[in-house]
C-alpha atoms as an extended CHARMM CRD file, in Angstrom:
* protein
*
       297  EXT
         1         1  UNK       CA             86.5070000000      154.9660000000      191.1090000000  PROA      1               0.0000000000
         2         2  UNK       CA             85.3680000000      158.0810000000      189.7530000000  PROA      2               0.0000000000
         3         3  UNK       CA             82.5190000000      158.0510000000      186.8550000000  PROA      3               0.0000000000
         4         4  UNK       CA             82.5920000000      160.2230000000      184.0560000000  PROA      4               0.0000000000
         5         5  UNK       CA             78.9320000000      161.8290000000      183.7520000000  PROA      5               0.0000000000
         6         6  UNK       CA             78.6070000000      162.3750000000      179.3210000000  PROA      6               0.0000000000
         7         7  UNK       CA             76.9310000000      165.8090000000      178.7680000000  PROA      7               0.0000000000
         8         8  UNK       CA             74.4030000000      166.7150000000      176.5080000000  PROA      8               0.0000000000
         9         9  UNK       CA             75.2900000000      169.2310000000      173.8770000000  PROA      9               0.0000000000
        10        10  UNK       CA             73.1530000000      171.8760000000      174.1740000000  PROA      10              0.0000000000
        11        11  UNK       CA             72.3050000000      172.4750000000      170.1350000000  PROA      11              0.0000000000
        12        12  UNK       CA             70.8360000000      168.4010000000      170.4440000000  PROA      12              0.0000000000
        13        13  UNK       CA             69.2050000000      169.5200000000      173.9180000000  PROA      13              0.0000000000
        14        14  UNK       CA             67.3960000000      172.1220000000      172.7630000000  PROA      14              0.0000000000
        15        15  UNK       CA             65.9760000000      170.6530000000      169.3230000000  PROA      15              0.0000000000
        16        16  UNK       CA             65.0250000000      167.8660000000      171.6740000000  PROA      16              0.0000000000
        17        17  UNK       CA             63.0110000000      170.6780000000      173.7660000000  PROA      17              0.0000000000
        18        18  UNK       CA             62.0260000000      172.4590000000      170.5770000000  PROA      18              0.0000000000
        19        19  UNK       CA             60.5280000000      168.1350000000      169.4960000000  PROA      19              0.0000000000
        20        20  UNK       CA             58.7460000000      168.0330000000      172.7310000000  PROA      20              0.0000000000
        21        21  UNK       CA             56.9550000000      171.5200000000      172.2670000000  PROA      21              0.0000000000
        22        22  UNK       CA             55.9130000000      170.8180000000      168.6480000000  PROA      22              0.0000000000
        23        23  UNK       CA             54.5510000000      167.3120000000      169.9750000000  PROA      23              0.0000000000
        24        24  UNK       CA             53.0280000000      168.8220000000      172.9750000000  PROA      24              0.0000000000
        25        25  UNK       CA             51.2340000000      171.4370000000      170.9270000000  PROA      25              0.0000000000
        26        26  UNK       CA             50.2710000000      168.7040000000      168.0040000000  PROA      26              0.0000000000
        27        27  UNK       CA             48.2590000000      166.5950000000      170.4640000000  PROA      27              0.0000000000
        28        28  UNK       CA             46.9310000000      169.3110000000      171.6680000000  PROA      28              0.0000000000
        29        29  UNK       CA             45.3420000000      170.7300000000      168.7230000000  PROA      29              0.0000000000
        30        30  UNK       CA             44.1230000000      166.9370000000      167.8300000000  PROA      30              0.0000000000
        31        31  UNK       CA             42.0900000000      167.2680000000      171.2060000000  PROA      31              0.0000000000
        32        32  UNK       CA             40.8670000000      170.3400000000      170.3290000000  PROA      32              0.0000000000
        33        33  UNK       CA             39.3870000000      170.0730000000      166.6400000000  PROA      33              0.0000000000
        34        34  UNK       CA             38.3220000000      166.6770000000      167.7750000000  PROA      34              0.0000000000
        35        35  UNK       CA             38.1120000000      164.8960000000      163.9080000000  PROA      35              0.0000000000
        36        36  UNK       CA             35.8880000000      168.0090000000      163.1340000000  PROA      36              0.0000000000
        37        37  UNK       CA             36.5150000000      170.1280000000      160.2530000000  PROA      37              0.0000000000
        38        38  UNK       CA             38.2280000000      173.3690000000      160.8560000000  PROA      38              0.0000000000
        39        39  UNK       CA             36.6260000000      176.0320000000      161.8720000000  PROA      39              0.0000000000
        40        40  UNK       CA             36.1300000000      178.6280000000      159.0920000000  PROA      40              0.0000000000
        41        41  UNK       CA             36.8240000000      175.9800000000      156.1400000000  PROA      41              0.0000000000
        42        42  UNK       CA             34.6580000000      177.1090000000      152.8670000000  PROA      42              0.0000000000
        43        43  UNK       CA             33.9130000000      175.4800000000      149.9130000000  PROA      43              0.0000000000
        44        44  UNK       CA             32.5310000000      178.0020000000      146.8670000000  PROA      44              0.0000000000
        45        45  UNK       CA             31.2040000000      180.3110000000      149.9660000000  PROA      45              0.0000000000
        46        46  UNK       CA             29.5770000000      177.4270000000      151.6930000000  PROA      46              0.0000000000
        47        47  UNK       CA             30.6840000000      177.0000000000      155.3360000000  PROA      47              0.0000000000
        48        48  UNK       CA             31.6890000000      173.8960000000      156.8440000000  PROA      48              0.0000000000
        49        49  UNK       CA             33.4940000000      174.8240000000      159.4280000000  PROA      49              0.0000000000
        50        50  UNK       CA             33.4410000000      172.5820000000      162.3660000000  PROA      50              0.0000000000
        51        51  UNK       CA             30.8630000000      170.0930000000      161.0980000000  PROA      51              0.0000000000
        52        52  UNK       CA             32.3010000000      166.7010000000      160.9740000000  PROA      52              0.0000000000
        53        53  UNK       CA             32.4410000000      164.8770000000      157.9040000000  PROA      53              0.0000000000
        54        54  UNK       CA             29.2660000000      163.6950000000      157.3050000000  PROA      54              0.0000000000
        55        55  UNK       CA             27.6780000000      166.9240000000      158.1870000000  PROA      55              0.0000000000
        56        56  UNK       CA             30.1200000000      168.3780000000      155.7250000000  PROA      56              0.0000000000
        57        57  UNK       CA             29.5410000000      166.2790000000      152.7480000000  PROA      57              0.0000000000
        58        58  UNK       CA             25.5320000000      166.7870000000      153.4550000000  PROA      58              0.0000000000
        59        59  UNK       CA             25.7510000000      170.3860000000      153.6370000000  PROA      59              0.0000000000
        60        60  UNK       CA             27.9490000000      170.4350000000      150.1490000000  PROA      60              0.0000000000
        61        61  UNK       CA             26.1320000000      168.2610000000      148.1140000000  PROA      61              0.0000000000
        62        62  UNK       CA             23.0810000000      170.4560000000      148.5710000000  PROA      62              0.0000000000
        63        63  UNK       CA             24.9210000000      173.4020000000      147.1820000000  PROA      63              0.0000000000
        64        64  UNK       CA             27.7550000000      172.7020000000      144.7690000000  PROA      64              0.0000000000
        65        65  UNK       CA             25.6040000000      170.8620000000      142.4850000000  PROA      65              0.0000000000
        66        66  UNK       CA             24.0800000000      174.7180000000      141.9940000000  PROA      66              0.0000000000
        67        67  UNK       CA             27.7820000000      176.0640000000      141.9570000000  PROA      67              0.0000000000
        68        68  UNK       CA             29.0000000000      174.1640000000      138.9080000000  PROA      68              0.0000000000
        69        69  UNK       CA             28.7090000000      175.4650000000      135.5610000000  PROA      69              0.0000000000
        70        70  UNK       CA             25.4950000000      174.2210000000      133.5330000000  PROA      70              0.0000000000
        71        71  UNK       CA             27.5080000000      174.3360000000      129.6090000000  PROA      71              0.0000000000
        72        72  UNK       CA             30.7560000000      175.0420000000      128.9190000000  PROA      72              0.0000000000
        73        73  UNK       CA             31.6460000000      176.3750000000      125.7520000000  PROA      73              0.0000000000
        74        74  UNK       CA             34.5410000000      175.0970000000      123.8450000000  PROA      74              0.0000000000
        75        75  UNK       CA             36.4690000000      175.6870000000      120.5520000000  PROA      75              0.0000000000
        76        76  UNK       CA             39.2630000000      174.3440000000      117.8530000000  PROA      76              0.0000000000
        77        77  UNK       CA             40.1480000000      176.2330000000      115.7110000000  PROA      77              0.0000000000
        78        78  UNK       CA             37.3630000000      178.8040000000      114.8460000000  PROA      78              0.0000000000
        79        79  UNK       CA             34.7330000000      176.4680000000      115.1940000000  PROA      79              0.0000000000
        80        80  UNK       CA             32.7110000000      176.0920000000      118.6620000000  PROA      80              0.0000000000
        81        81  UNK       CA             30.8500000000      174.2770000000      120.5190000000  PROA      81              0.0000000000
        82        82  UNK       CA             29.0020000000      173.7310000000      123.9290000000  PROA      82              0.0000000000
        83        83  UNK       CA             29.0550000000      170.7220000000      126.5710000000  PROA      83              0.0000000000
        84        84  UNK       CA             26.6770000000      169.6880000000      128.9440000000  PROA      84              0.0000000000
        85        85  UNK       CA             29.3990000000      168.8400000000      132.7580000000  PROA      85              0.0000000000
        86        86  UNK       CA             26.4260000000      166.3050000000      133.2190000000  PROA      86              0.0000000000
        87        87  UNK       CA             26.2310000000      164.1460000000      129.9330000000  PROA      87              0.0000000000
        88        88  UNK       CA             29.9530000000      164.2960000000      129.9880000000  PROA      88              0.0000000000
        89        89  UNK       CA             30.4030000000      162.7140000000      133.4160000000  PROA      89              0.0000000000
        90        90  UNK       CA             31.7720000000      166.1830000000      135.3970000000  PROA      90              0.0000000000
        91        91  UNK       CA             30.3740000000      167.0890000000      138.5260000000  PROA      91              0.0000000000
        92        92  UNK       CA             31.9910000000      168.2180000000      141.9590000000  PROA      92              0.0000000000
        93        93  UNK       CA             32.5950000000      165.3940000000      144.6690000000  PROA      93              0.0000000000
        94        94  UNK       CA             31.1590000000      166.3390000000      147.9680000000  PROA      94              0.0000000000
        95        95  UNK       CA             33.1020000000      163.6340000000      149.7700000000  PROA      95              0.0000000000
        96        96  UNK       CA             36.4750000000      163.7480000000      148.4220000000  PROA      96              0.0000000000
        97        97  UNK       CA             36.4320000000      167.3600000000      148.8460000000  PROA      97              0.0000000000
        98        98  UNK       CA             35.6150000000      167.4970000000      152.3260000000  PROA      98              0.0000000000
        99        99  UNK       CA             38.4770000000      164.5780000000      152.3820000000  PROA      99              0.0000000000
       100       100  UNK       CA             40.8200000000      166.5830000000      151.6310000000  PROA      100             0.0000000000
       101       101  UNK       CA             39.4820000000      169.8040000000      153.4240000000  PROA      101             0.0000000000
       102       102  UNK       CA             40.3000000000      167.4890000000      156.4800000000  PROA      102             0.0000000000
       103       103  UNK       CA             43.5100000000      166.0070000000      155.3900000000  PROA      103             0.0000000000
       104       104  UNK       CA             44.8150000000      169.7210000000      155.3860000000  PROA      104             0.0000000000
       105       105  UNK       CA             43.4120000000      170.3310000000      158.5870000000  PROA      105             0.0000000000
       106       106  UNK       CA             44.9140000000      167.2840000000      160.2740000000  PROA      106             0.0000000000
       107       107  UNK       CA             48.6890000000      167.1570000000      159.0420000000  PROA      107             0.0000000000
       108       108  UNK       CA             50.8710000000      168.4110000000      162.1710000000  PROA      108             0.0000000000
       109       109  UNK       CA             51.8670000000      171.2950000000      160.3770000000  PROA      109             0.0000000000
       110       110  UNK       CA             47.5650000000      172.2130000000      159.8030000000  PROA      110             0.0000000000
       111       111  UNK       CA             47.5550000000      171.3220000000      163.3700000000  PROA      111             0.0000000000
       112       112  UNK       CA             49.5750000000      173.7930000000      164.6170000000  PROA      112             0.0000000000
       113       113  UNK       CA             49.0720000000      176.4280000000      162.1640000000  PROA      113             0.0000000000
       114       114  UNK       CA             45.0840000000      175.7210000000      163.1310000000  PROA      114             0.0000000000
       115       115  UNK       CA             45.9350000000      176.9330000000      166.9450000000  PROA      115             0.0000000000
       116       116  UNK       CA             47.0610000000      180.3440000000      165.7720000000  PROA      116             0.0000000000
       117       117  UNK       CA             44.8900000000      181.4230000000      163.3870000000  PROA      117             0.0000000000
       118       118  UNK       CA             40.7170000000      181.6950000000      163.5030000000  PROA      118             0.0000000000
       119       119  UNK       CA             39.7090000000      180.2100000000      159.9320000000  PROA      119             0.0000000000
       120       120  UNK       CA             40.0840000000      177.1540000000      157.9950000000  PROA      120             0.0000000000
       121       121  UNK       CA             40.1700000000      179.7070000000      154.9080000000  PROA      121             0.0000000000
       122       122  UNK       CA             38.7450000000      178.4790000000      151.5980000000  PROA      122             0.0000000000
       123       123  UNK       CA             39.0700000000      174.8960000000      150.0110000000  PROA      123             0.0000000000
       124       124  UNK       CA             38.8170000000      174.3610000000      146.2660000000  PROA      124             0.0000000000
       125       125  UNK       CA             36.1290000000      171.3400000000      145.1890000000  PROA      125             0.0000000000
       126       126  UNK       CA             37.6120000000      168.3380000000      143.9300000000  PROA      126             0.0000000000
       127       127  UNK       CA             36.2880000000      167.8280000000      140.2550000000  PROA      127             0.0000000000
       128       128  UNK       CA             35.1270000000      164.1820000000      139.5410000000  PROA      128             0.0000000000
       129       129  UNK       CA             35.5420000000      163.4230000000      135.7320000000  PROA      129             0.0000000000
       130       130  UNK       CA             33.8930000000      159.4830000000      134.7780000000  PROA      130             0.0000000000
       131       131  UNK       CA             36.7310000000      159.5830000000      131.7530000000  PROA      131             0.0000000000
       132       132  UNK       CA             34.6800000000      156.5890000000      129.7140000000  PROA      132             0.0000000000
       133       133  UNK       CA             31.1800000000      159.6120000000      129.0270000000  PROA      133             0.0000000000
       134       134  UNK       CA             34.0620000000      162.6630000000      128.7500000000  PROA      134             0.0000000000
       135       135  UNK       CA             35.5930000000      160.3100000000      125.9780000000  PROA      135             0.0000000000
       136       136  UNK       CA             32.2800000000      159.3540000000      124.5020000000  PROA      136             0.0000000000
       137       137  UNK       CA             31.1120000000      163.2570000000      124.4840000000  PROA      137             0.0000000000
       138       138  UNK       CA             34.1710000000      164.3750000000      123.0250000000  PROA      138             0.0000000000
       139       139  UNK       CA             34.7340000000      161.6670000000      120.3370000000  PROA      139             0.0000000000
       140       140  UNK       CA             31.4050000000      162.8490000000      119.7620000000  PROA      140             0.0000000000
       141       141  UNK       CA             31.9010000000      166.4480000000      119.5950000000  PROA      141             0.0000000000
       142       142  UNK       CA             35.0100000000      165.5200000000      117.4050000000  PROA      142             0.0000000000
       143       143  UNK       CA             33.0920000000      164.9930000000      114.2890000000  PROA      143             0.0000000000
       144       144  UNK       CA             31.5370000000      168.5620000000      114.1350000000  PROA      144             0.0000000000
       145       145  UNK       CA             34.6100000000      170.6010000000      115.2090000000  PROA      145             0.0000000000
       146       146  UNK       CA             37.1920000000      168.9500000000      113.6090000000  PROA      146             0.0000000000
       147       147  UNK       CA             38.3530000000      170.2900000000      110.5950000000  PROA      147             0.0000000000
       148       148  UNK       CA             40.5140000000      169.6270000000      107.8480000000  PROA      148             0.0000000000
       149       149  UNK       CA             43.0400000000      171.9070000000      106.2630000000  PROA      149             0.0000000000
       150       150  UNK       CA             42.4320000000      173.8550000000      103.4430000000  PROA      150             0.0000000000
       151       151  UNK       CA             45.0370000000      174.2130000000      100.5790000000  PROA      151             0.0000000000
       152       152  UNK       CA             45.2490000000      178.3280000000       98.9250000000  PROA      152             0.0000000000
       153       153  UNK       CA             44.3250000000      177.9290000000       95.2280000000  PROA      153             0.0000000000
       154       154  UNK       CA             43.2640000000      180.4420000000       92.5190000000  PROA      154             0.0000000000
       155       155  UNK       CA             40.8820000000      179.3180000000       89.7600000000  PROA      155             0.0000000000
       156       156  UNK       CA             38.9210000000      180.8020000000       86.8920000000  PROA      156             0.0000000000
       157       157  UNK       CA             35.5900000000      181.7810000000       86.4430000000  PROA      157             0.0000000000
       158       158  UNK       CA             35.2030000000      182.9330000000       82.2080000000  PROA      158             0.0000000000
       159       159  UNK       CA             37.1110000000      185.9480000000       83.2100000000  PROA      159             0.0000000000
       160       160  UNK       CA             37.0260000000      186.5300000000       86.7790000000  PROA      160             0.0000000000
       161       161  UNK       CA             40.0720000000      184.9910000000       88.6810000000  PROA      161             0.0000000000
       162       162  UNK       CA             38.6090000000      183.4510000000       91.7960000000  PROA      162             0.0000000000
       163       163  UNK       CA             41.7090000000      183.7200000000       95.1040000000  PROA      163             0.0000000000
       164       164  UNK       CA             40.9260000000      180.6030000000       97.6340000000  PROA      164             0.0000000000
       165       165  UNK       CA             42.5310000000      181.3170000000      101.1540000000  PROA      165             0.0000000000
       166       166  UNK       CA             44.2570000000      178.7700000000      102.8150000000  PROA      166             0.0000000000
       167       167  UNK       CA             43.0610000000      177.2860000000      105.9880000000  PROA      167             0.0000000000
       168       168  UNK       CA             44.8940000000      174.7320000000      108.4440000000  PROA      168             0.0000000000
       169       169  UNK       CA             43.4050000000      172.0520000000      109.6840000000  PROA      169             0.0000000000
       170       170  UNK       CA             42.9990000000      170.7870000000      113.3430000000  PROA      170             0.0000000000
       171       171  UNK       CA             42.1300000000      167.5160000000      115.0960000000  PROA      171             0.0000000000
       172       172  UNK       CA             40.7480000000      167.1910000000      118.4700000000  PROA      172             0.0000000000
       173       173  UNK       CA             43.0220000000      165.5620000000      120.8910000000  PROA      173             0.0000000000
       174       174  UNK       CA             40.6090000000      163.7940000000      123.2480000000  PROA      174             0.0000000000
       175       175  UNK       CA             42.9980000000      162.4290000000      125.4060000000  PROA      175             0.0000000000
       176       176  UNK       CA             44.1020000000      165.7740000000      126.3820000000  PROA      176             0.0000000000
       177       177  UNK       CA             41.1170000000      167.4620000000      126.3050000000  PROA      177             0.0000000000
       178       178  UNK       CA             39.9170000000      165.3860000000      129.4450000000  PROA      178             0.0000000000
       179       179  UNK       CA             42.4820000000      167.3080000000      131.5560000000  PROA      179             0.0000000000
       180       180  UNK       CA             40.8970000000      170.9180000000      129.9590000000  PROA      180             0.0000000000
       181       181  UNK       CA             37.6980000000      170.0440000000      130.1230000000  PROA      181             0.0000000000
       182       182  UNK       CA             38.0520000000      169.1450000000      133.8830000000  PROA      182             0.0000000000
       183       183  UNK       CA             40.0690000000      172.5320000000      134.6310000000  PROA      183             0.0000000000
       184       184  UNK       CA             37.7900000000      174.4930000000      132.5020000000  PROA      184             0.0000000000
       185       185  UNK       CA             34.7490000000      172.9280000000      134.8470000000  PROA      185             0.0000000000
       186       186  UNK       CA             36.8630000000      173.9320000000      137.8310000000  PROA      186             0.0000000000
       187       187  UNK       CA             37.0330000000      177.2880000000      136.4160000000  PROA      187             0.0000000000
       188       188  UNK       CA             33.6250000000      177.5590000000      135.6870000000  PROA      188             0.0000000000
       189       189  UNK       CA             33.4880000000      181.5340000000      134.3080000000  PROA      189             0.0000000000
       190       190  UNK       CA             30.4430000000      182.2680000000      132.6440000000  PROA      190             0.0000000000
       191       191  UNK       CA             31.3730000000      183.0790000000      128.7910000000  PROA      191             0.0000000000
       192       192  UNK       CA             34.3140000000      181.7580000000      128.9190000000  PROA      192             0.0000000000
       193       193  UNK       CA             35.1340000000      179.7920000000      125.6060000000  PROA      193             0.0000000000
       194       194  UNK       CA             37.8530000000      177.0350000000      126.0790000000  PROA      194             0.0000000000
       195       195  UNK       CA             40.4100000000      176.0260000000      123.6680000000  PROA      195             0.0000000000
       196       196  UNK       CA             40.4030000000      172.2210000000      123.3240000000  PROA      196             0.0000000000
       197       197  UNK       CA             43.9510000000      170.8790000000      122.5320000000  PROA      197             0.0000000000
       198       198  UNK       CA             44.2610000000      169.8590000000      118.9960000000  PROA      198             0.0000000000
       199       199  UNK       CA             46.9940000000      168.5370000000      116.5780000000  PROA      199             0.0000000000
       200       200  UNK       CA             47.3120000000      171.3130000000      113.7970000000  PROA      200             0.0000000000
       201       201  UNK       CA             48.0320000000      170.5390000000      110.1020000000  PROA      201             0.0000000000
       202       202  UNK       CA             49.3130000000      173.4820000000      108.2990000000  PROA      202             0.0000000000
       203       203  UNK       CA             48.4320000000      174.4000000000      104.5100000000  PROA      203             0.0000000000
       204       204  UNK       CA             51.2170000000      174.0670000000      101.7010000000  PROA      204             0.0000000000
       205       205  UNK       CA             50.5050000000      176.7700000000      100.2830000000  PROA      205             0.0000000000
       206       206  UNK       CA             50.3570000000      179.4750000000      101.9590000000  PROA      206             0.0000000000
       207       207  UNK       CA             48.4520000000      182.8750000000      101.4350000000  PROA      207             0.0000000000
       208       208  UNK       CA             51.7590000000      184.2770000000      100.6180000000  PROA      208             0.0000000000
       209       209  UNK       CA             52.0160000000      182.0600000000       97.4660000000  PROA      209             0.0000000000
       210       210  UNK       CA             48.1550000000      182.1680000000       96.4100000000  PROA      210             0.0000000000
       211       211  UNK       CA             48.9750000000      186.4410000000       96.3950000000  PROA      211             0.0000000000
       212       212  UNK       CA             52.3870000000      185.5370000000       93.7640000000  PROA      212             0.0000000000
       213       213  UNK       CA             50.0700000000      183.3290000000       91.8950000000  PROA      213             0.0000000000
       214       214  UNK       CA             47.1780000000      186.5900000000       91.5540000000  PROA      214             0.0000000000
       215       215  UNK       CA             49.6190000000      188.7560000000       90.6480000000  PROA      215             0.0000000000
       216       216  UNK       CA             52.6190000000      187.5150000000       88.3270000000  PROA      216             0.0000000000
       217       217  UNK       CA             50.1820000000      184.9500000000       85.8800000000  PROA      217             0.0000000000
       218       218  UNK       CA             46.5700000000      185.0120000000       86.8970000000  PROA      218             0.0000000000
       219       219  UNK       CA             45.4190000000      188.6080000000       86.2030000000  PROA      219             0.0000000000
       220       220  UNK       CA             47.4010000000      189.1780000000       83.1750000000  PROA      220             0.0000000000
       221       221  UNK       CA             46.2530000000      186.1080000000       81.6190000000  PROA      221             0.0000000000
       222       222  UNK       CA             42.6020000000      187.0400000000       81.6520000000  PROA      222             0.0000000000
       223       223  UNK       CA             43.3290000000      190.5740000000       81.6390000000  PROA      223             0.0000000000
       224       224  UNK       CA             43.4250000000      190.6300000000       77.2700000000  PROA      224             0.0000000000
       225       225  UNK       CA             42.8140000000      188.5510000000       74.1750000000  PROA      225             0.0000000000
       226       226  UNK       CA             45.4870000000      186.3890000000       73.8200000000  PROA      226             0.0000000000
       227       227  UNK       CA             47.5490000000      185.5230000000       70.1870000000  PROA      227             0.0000000000
       228       228  UNK       CA             47.3160000000      181.8770000000       69.3080000000  PROA      228             0.0000000000
       229       229  UNK       CA             49.3580000000      181.3140000000       66.3690000000  PROA      229             0.0000000000
       230       230  UNK       CA             49.1570000000      178.5720000000       64.0930000000  PROA      230             0.0000000000
       231       231  UNK       CA             51.3390000000      178.1650000000       60.5060000000  PROA      231             0.0000000000
       232       232  UNK       CA             52.2330000000      181.2170000000       60.9120000000  PROA      232             0.0000000000
       233       233  UNK       CA             49.1850000000      182.8300000000       61.5190000000  PROA      233             0.0000000000
       234       234  UNK       CA             47.5510000000      184.0890000000       64.5040000000  PROA      234             0.0000000000
       235       235  UNK       CA             44.3280000000      184.2570000000       65.8680000000  PROA      235             0.0000000000
       236       236  UNK       CA             42.9900000000      185.4260000000       69.5240000000  PROA      236             0.0000000000
       237       237  UNK       CA             41.2040000000      183.9360000000       72.4170000000  PROA      237             0.0000000000
       238       238  UNK       CA             39.1530000000      186.0970000000       74.6430000000  PROA      238             0.0000000000
       239       239  UNK       CA             40.0860000000      186.1370000000       78.0440000000  PROA      239             0.0000000000
       240       240  UNK       CA             36.6590000000      184.0920000000       79.2500000000  PROA      240             0.0000000000
       241       241  UNK       CA             37.7980000000      181.2590000000       76.5400000000  PROA      241             0.0000000000
       242       242  UNK       CA             40.6520000000      181.0220000000       77.9290000000  PROA      242             0.0000000000
       243       243  UNK       CA             40.0820000000      181.2910000000       81.8950000000  PROA      243             0.0000000000
       244       244  UNK       CA             37.5470000000      178.3400000000       81.1280000000  PROA      244             0.0000000000
       245       245  UNK       CA             40.5190000000      176.0170000000       80.4950000000  PROA      245             0.0000000000
       246       246  UNK       CA             43.3450000000      176.9520000000       82.4030000000  PROA      246             0.0000000000
       247       247  UNK       CA             43.7400000000      176.4530000000       86.0290000000  PROA      247             0.0000000000
       248       248  UNK       CA             46.4390000000      176.6460000000       88.6930000000  PROA      248             0.0000000000
       249       249  UNK       CA             47.6720000000      173.7780000000       90.5940000000  PROA      249             0.0000000000
       250       250  UNK       CA             50.3110000000      173.1860000000       93.2660000000  PROA      250             0.0000000000
       251       251  UNK       CA             53.1320000000      171.3790000000       92.9920000000  PROA      251             0.0000000000
       252       252  UNK       CA             55.1760000000      169.3090000000       95.0060000000  PROA      252             0.0000000000
       253       253  UNK       CA             56.9310000000      172.5360000000       96.9730000000  PROA      253             0.0000000000
       254       254  UNK       CA             53.0640000000      174.2250000000       97.0490000000  PROA      254             0.0000000000
       255       255  UNK       CA             54.0840000000      176.8070000000       94.1980000000  PROA      255             0.0000000000
       256       256  UNK       CA             51.4160000000      177.0320000000       92.0660000000  PROA      256             0.0000000000
       257       257  UNK       CA             51.8120000000      176.8430000000       88.5420000000  PROA      257             0.0000000000
       258       258  UNK       CA             49.5290000000      176.6920000000       85.2090000000  PROA      258             0.0000000000
       259       259  UNK       CA             48.0510000000      174.3030000000       83.3460000000  PROA      259             0.0000000000
       260       260  UNK       CA             45.9670000000      174.4460000000       80.1680000000  PROA      260             0.0000000000
       261       261  UNK       CA             43.2140000000      171.9050000000       78.8080000000  PROA      261             0.0000000000
       262       262  UNK       CA             44.6260000000      172.4330000000       75.5670000000  PROA      262             0.0000000000
       263       263  UNK       CA             41.9640000000      169.9870000000       74.1060000000  PROA      263             0.0000000000
       264       264  UNK       CA             39.7470000000      171.6500000000       75.6510000000  PROA      264             0.0000000000
       265       265  UNK       CA             40.5580000000      174.8340000000       74.4490000000  PROA      265             0.0000000000
       266       266  UNK       CA             41.4840000000      173.6280000000       70.7160000000  PROA      266             0.0000000000
       267       267  UNK       CA             37.3500000000      171.9200000000       70.9960000000  PROA      267             0.0000000000
       268       268  UNK       CA             35.7600000000      175.5030000000       72.2270000000  PROA      268             0.0000000000
       269       269  UNK       CA             33.6160000000      176.7530000000       68.8710000000  PROA      269             0.0000000000
       270       270  UNK       CA             35.3650000000      180.2590000000       69.2840000000  PROA      270             0.0000000000
       271       271  UNK       CA             38.9490000000      178.5570000000       69.0740000000  PROA      271             0.0000000000
       272       272  UNK       CA             37.9340000000      175.6640000000       66.7480000000  PROA      272             0.0000000000
       273       273  UNK       CA             36.2770000000      177.4150000000       63.9690000000  PROA      273             0.0000000000
       274       274  UNK       CA             39.0180000000      179.7760000000       63.2920000000  PROA      274             0.0000000000
       275       275  UNK       CA             41.7870000000      177.4240000000       63.7470000000  PROA      275             0.0000000000
       276       276  UNK       CA             39.8080000000      175.2540000000       60.9020000000  PROA      276             0.0000000000
       277       277  UNK       CA             40.9100000000      177.9610000000       58.7660000000  PROA      277             0.0000000000
       278       278  UNK       CA             44.1760000000      178.2100000000       59.6240000000  PROA      278             0.0000000000
       279       279  UNK       CA             45.3960000000      174.3910000000       60.0120000000  PROA      279             0.0000000000
       280       280  UNK       CA             44.5940000000      171.1080000000       58.7830000000  PROA      280             0.0000000000
       281       281  UNK       CA             46.9530000000      169.0430000000       61.2350000000  PROA      281             0.0000000000
       282       282  UNK       CA             46.6020000000      169.5560000000       65.0540000000  PROA      282             0.0000000000
       283       283  UNK       CA             49.3250000000      170.7100000000       66.7960000000  PROA      283             0.0000000000
       284       284  UNK       CA             50.0480000000      171.0190000000       70.7320000000  PROA      284             0.0000000000
       285       285  UNK       CA             50.2520000000      174.6460000000       71.8210000000  PROA      285             0.0000000000
       286       286  UNK       CA             52.1140000000      175.9070000000       74.4970000000  PROA      286             0.0000000000
       287       287  UNK       CA             50.9150000000      178.1700000000       76.8450000000  PROA      287             0.0000000000
       288       288  UNK       CA             53.4500000000      181.1790000000       77.6230000000  PROA      288             0.0000000000
       289       289  UNK       CA             54.6700000000      184.8330000000       78.6390000000  PROA      289             0.0000000000
       290       290  UNK       CA             55.6370000000      187.9540000000       76.1320000000  PROA      290             0.0000000000
       291       291  UNK       CA             56.5520000000      190.5560000000       78.2440000000  PROA      291             0.0000000000
       292       292  UNK       CA             53.5920000000      191.5110000000       80.2160000000  PROA      292             0.0000000000
       293       293  UNK       CA             51.2820000000      189.7570000000       77.8020000000  PROA      293             0.0000000000
       294       294  UNK       CA             49.7480000000      186.1320000000       77.8080000000  PROA      294             0.0000000000
       295       295  UNK       CA             50.3870000000      183.6270000000       74.5510000000  PROA      295             0.0000000000
       296       296  UNK       CA             48.6650000000      180.6970000000       73.5840000000  PROA      296             0.0000000000
       297       297  UNK       CA             51.8770000000      179.3690000000       70.7150000000  PROA      297             0.0000000000
């Protein structure tokens, strides 16, 4: 009886040889490294190559504390402040840094690759964050960095027009800012200002609306005396008197509209005396425009 011998496909056989070859290289690499940090490995310029984990942690503990930034400059909107990383619970973790450096050098790809190179390269240090301390620091910081929205406005001081520029409001996002502080500490760039994440509130009365209100109403209103009509007779009101009782308030759409304090204007001595001579019956005044002139009728 004749037996047939099954042939091994060349591709499978080649794959088997390749697998054995990589396995042999991996075992050789593990024997040569003997559990130490790969030669040439550095962390922020500190050489830990060839050291045991215990020795590497000890060396990094002695150097990393001085390698981190002493303070972080942060910003929300147009306000800035500084943060002490130590008080905020942020610092380098030497033990976890060494663990990562050793792990990167002990995985199969890293071990085999290490047989053909001369150094382990530079490892980024691991940043430790005590979230309770960091959040407490940020919540305290928010009291000085948060700012309410400021609406654009137009007002009067006598015959002078006052403009208030609008400004967005910002509320620090404490949850998101924890990660931002960590990243800023890791970068450690001296003089760098880090923008912390914040929720922005836009003003309803825009800068364009302020300019329009000043151009179309406020300046014409106090540019010259206005005419008050009562019982068919006329008297003039000085711009300074009108300005004292005139305001502009935003409507629901963010548009500034004029508002006149009629009672206050009527009670002003410069208006009440001549008005008493021409009428004895109180009448409501109406503010309006006559061409490019403002009139009170």
